[in-house]
C-alpha cells in the first residue's frame, strides 16, 4: 500500500499515488524483486522525526526509514518504508538534483534495506543501477 500523509503540498515533488506505485514497481523490477509487496508512506519532516526518535532513538528527520518484514507467512512482503518528502526536496536542491530523481534514489535505497542490504559499495551500485534503469524506462514510456 502506498500512502501519502497529510501535510503541506510539495510543489517541487508533484507525484500522485498512481505515479509513485508505477515508480516503485519499476524500481523493484530493476532490483530483481518484481511482484514483492510493501508499504510505503510519504511523510513530512515532523512525522519522520517522530519515527526516527521512536524506532531508532535518533533526533530529527531523516530522508528514508526502512522496516524489513520478518514474517514467514508472507514471504513476498518486504516490509514498511517511510520517505520524508520535505527532506527529499531539500536534499535534491542541496545536491543540485531533480526532486523526482532524488525520490527514485531514496526509494531504491529503502527497498534495498528492506531486502537485507547494508550501506556500502554494493548497495550504492545497486541503487545507481536501479535509478538508471528507471530513467531509461521513463525516457521510452509512452
Short mmCIF file of N, CA and C in Angstrom, two decimals, residues 28 31 33 56 62-69 78-82 105-120 123-124 126-127:
data_model
loop_
_atom_site.label_atom_id
_atom_site.label_comp_id
_atom_site.label_asym_id
_atom_site.label_seq_id
_atom_site.Cartn_x
_atom_site.Cartn_y
_atom_site.Cartn_z
N UNK A 28 11.48 -1.98 -8.21
CA UNK A 28 11.51 -3.39 -7.79
C UNK A 28 11.94 -4.29 -8.94
N UNK A 31 15.63 -4.02 -9.44
CA UNK A 31 16.38 -4.65 -8.34
C UNK A 31 16.16 -6.16 -8.30
N UNK A 33 13.35 -7.71 -7.85
CA UNK A 33 12.38 -8.01 -6.78
C UNK A 33 10.95 -7.81 -7.28
N UNK A 56 14.44 4.51 16.29
CA UNK A 56 15.89 4.43 16.28
C UNK A 56 16.55 5.24 17.39
N UNK A 62 15.03 12.25 8.96
CA UNK A 62 16.00 11.69 8.01
C UNK A 62 15.28 11.55 6.69
N UNK A 63 15.95 11.08 5.65
CA UNK A 63 15.30 11.02 4.35
C UNK A 63 14.45 9.78 4.15
N UNK A 64 14.93 8.61 4.59
CA UNK A 64 14.18 7.36 4.41
C UNK A 64 14.43 6.43 5.58
N UNK A 65 13.38 5.78 6.03
CA UNK A 65 13.49 4.73 7.05
C UNK A 65 12.85 3.47 6.50
N UNK A 66 13.52 2.36 6.73
CA UNK A 66 13.02 1.06 6.27
C UNK A 66 12.87 0.12 7.44
N UNK A 67 11.78 -0.62 7.44
CA UNK A 67 11.49 -1.58 8.49
C UNK A 67 11.23 -2.93 7.83
N UNK A 68 12.29 -3.75 7.66
CA UNK A 68 12.14 -5.03 6.97
C UNK A 68 11.16 -5.96 7.70
N UNK A 69 10.44 -6.72 6.91
CA UNK A 69 9.48 -7.69 7.45
C UNK A 69 10.22 -8.97 7.82
N UNK A 78 8.05 -7.34 1.72
CA UNK A 78 9.36 -6.80 2.06
C UNK A 78 9.36 -6.06 3.38
N UNK A 79 8.30 -5.30 3.66
CA UNK A 79 8.24 -4.52 4.89
C UNK A 79 7.67 -3.14 4.64
N UNK A 80 8.01 -2.23 5.54
CA UNK A 80 7.48 -0.87 5.51
C UNK A 80 8.60 0.13 5.31
N UNK A 81 8.26 1.22 4.62
CA UNK A 81 9.23 2.28 4.36
C UNK A 81 8.52 3.62 4.51
N UNK A 82 9.24 4.59 5.04
CA UNK A 82 8.75 5.96 5.10
C UNK A 82 9.80 6.86 4.45
N UNK A 105 16.01 7.64 -6.06
CA UNK A 105 17.21 7.15 -5.36
C UNK A 105 16.86 6.75 -3.92
N UNK A 106 16.08 7.56 -3.24
CA UNK A 106 15.72 7.26 -1.85
C UNK A 106 14.86 6.00 -1.75
N UNK A 107 13.91 5.85 -2.67
CA UNK A 107 13.04 4.67 -2.63
C UNK A 107 13.85 3.41 -2.97
N UNK A 108 14.73 3.50 -3.96
CA UNK A 108 15.58 2.34 -4.29
C UNK A 108 16.45 1.97 -3.08
N UNK A 109 17.01 2.97 -2.44
CA UNK A 109 17.82 2.75 -1.24
C UNK A 109 17.00 2.06 -0.15
N UNK A 110 15.78 2.54 0.05
CA UNK A 110 14.90 1.95 1.05
C UNK A 110 14.54 0.51 0.73
N UNK A 111 14.24 0.23 -0.54
CA UNK A 111 13.92 -1.15 -0.94
C UNK A 111 15.12 -2.07 -0.69
N UNK A 112 16.31 -1.58 -0.96
CA UNK A 112 17.49 -2.42 -0.73
C UNK A 112 17.65 -2.74 0.76
N UNK A 113 17.37 -1.77 1.62
CA UNK A 113 17.39 -2.07 3.07
C UNK A 113 16.33 -3.12 3.40
N UNK A 114 15.14 -2.99 2.82
CA UNK A 114 14.09 -3.98 3.08
C UNK A 114 14.51 -5.37 2.61
N UNK A 115 15.33 -5.42 1.56
CA UNK A 115 15.79 -6.70 1.01
C UNK A 115 17.02 -7.24 1.75
N UNK A 116 17.47 -6.50 2.78
CA UNK A 116 18.56 -7.02 3.61
C UNK A 116 19.93 -6.44 3.35
N UNK A 117 20.05 -5.45 2.49
CA UNK A 117 21.35 -4.85 2.20
C UNK A 117 21.71 -3.79 3.23
N UNK A 118 23.00 -3.69 3.50
CA UNK A 118 23.54 -2.64 4.37
C UNK A 118 24.29 -1.63 3.50
N UNK A 119 24.57 -0.47 4.09
CA UNK A 119 25.31 0.56 3.36
C UNK A 119 26.68 0.03 2.91
N UNK A 120 27.09 0.49 1.75
CA UNK A 120 28.40 0.11 1.23
C UNK A 120 28.40 0.14 -0.28
N UNK A 123 25.54 -1.81 -2.20
CA UNK A 123 24.25 -1.12 -2.13
C UNK A 123 24.26 0.14 -2.99
N UNK A 124 25.35 0.88 -2.95
CA UNK A 124 25.46 2.10 -3.76
C UNK A 124 25.35 1.77 -5.25
N UNK A 126 23.93 -0.89 -6.67
CA UNK A 126 22.58 -1.35 -6.99
C UNK A 126 21.59 -0.18 -7.03
N UNK A 127 21.77 0.77 -6.11
CA UNK A 127 20.90 1.95 -6.10
C UNK A 127 21.04 2.72 -7.40
#
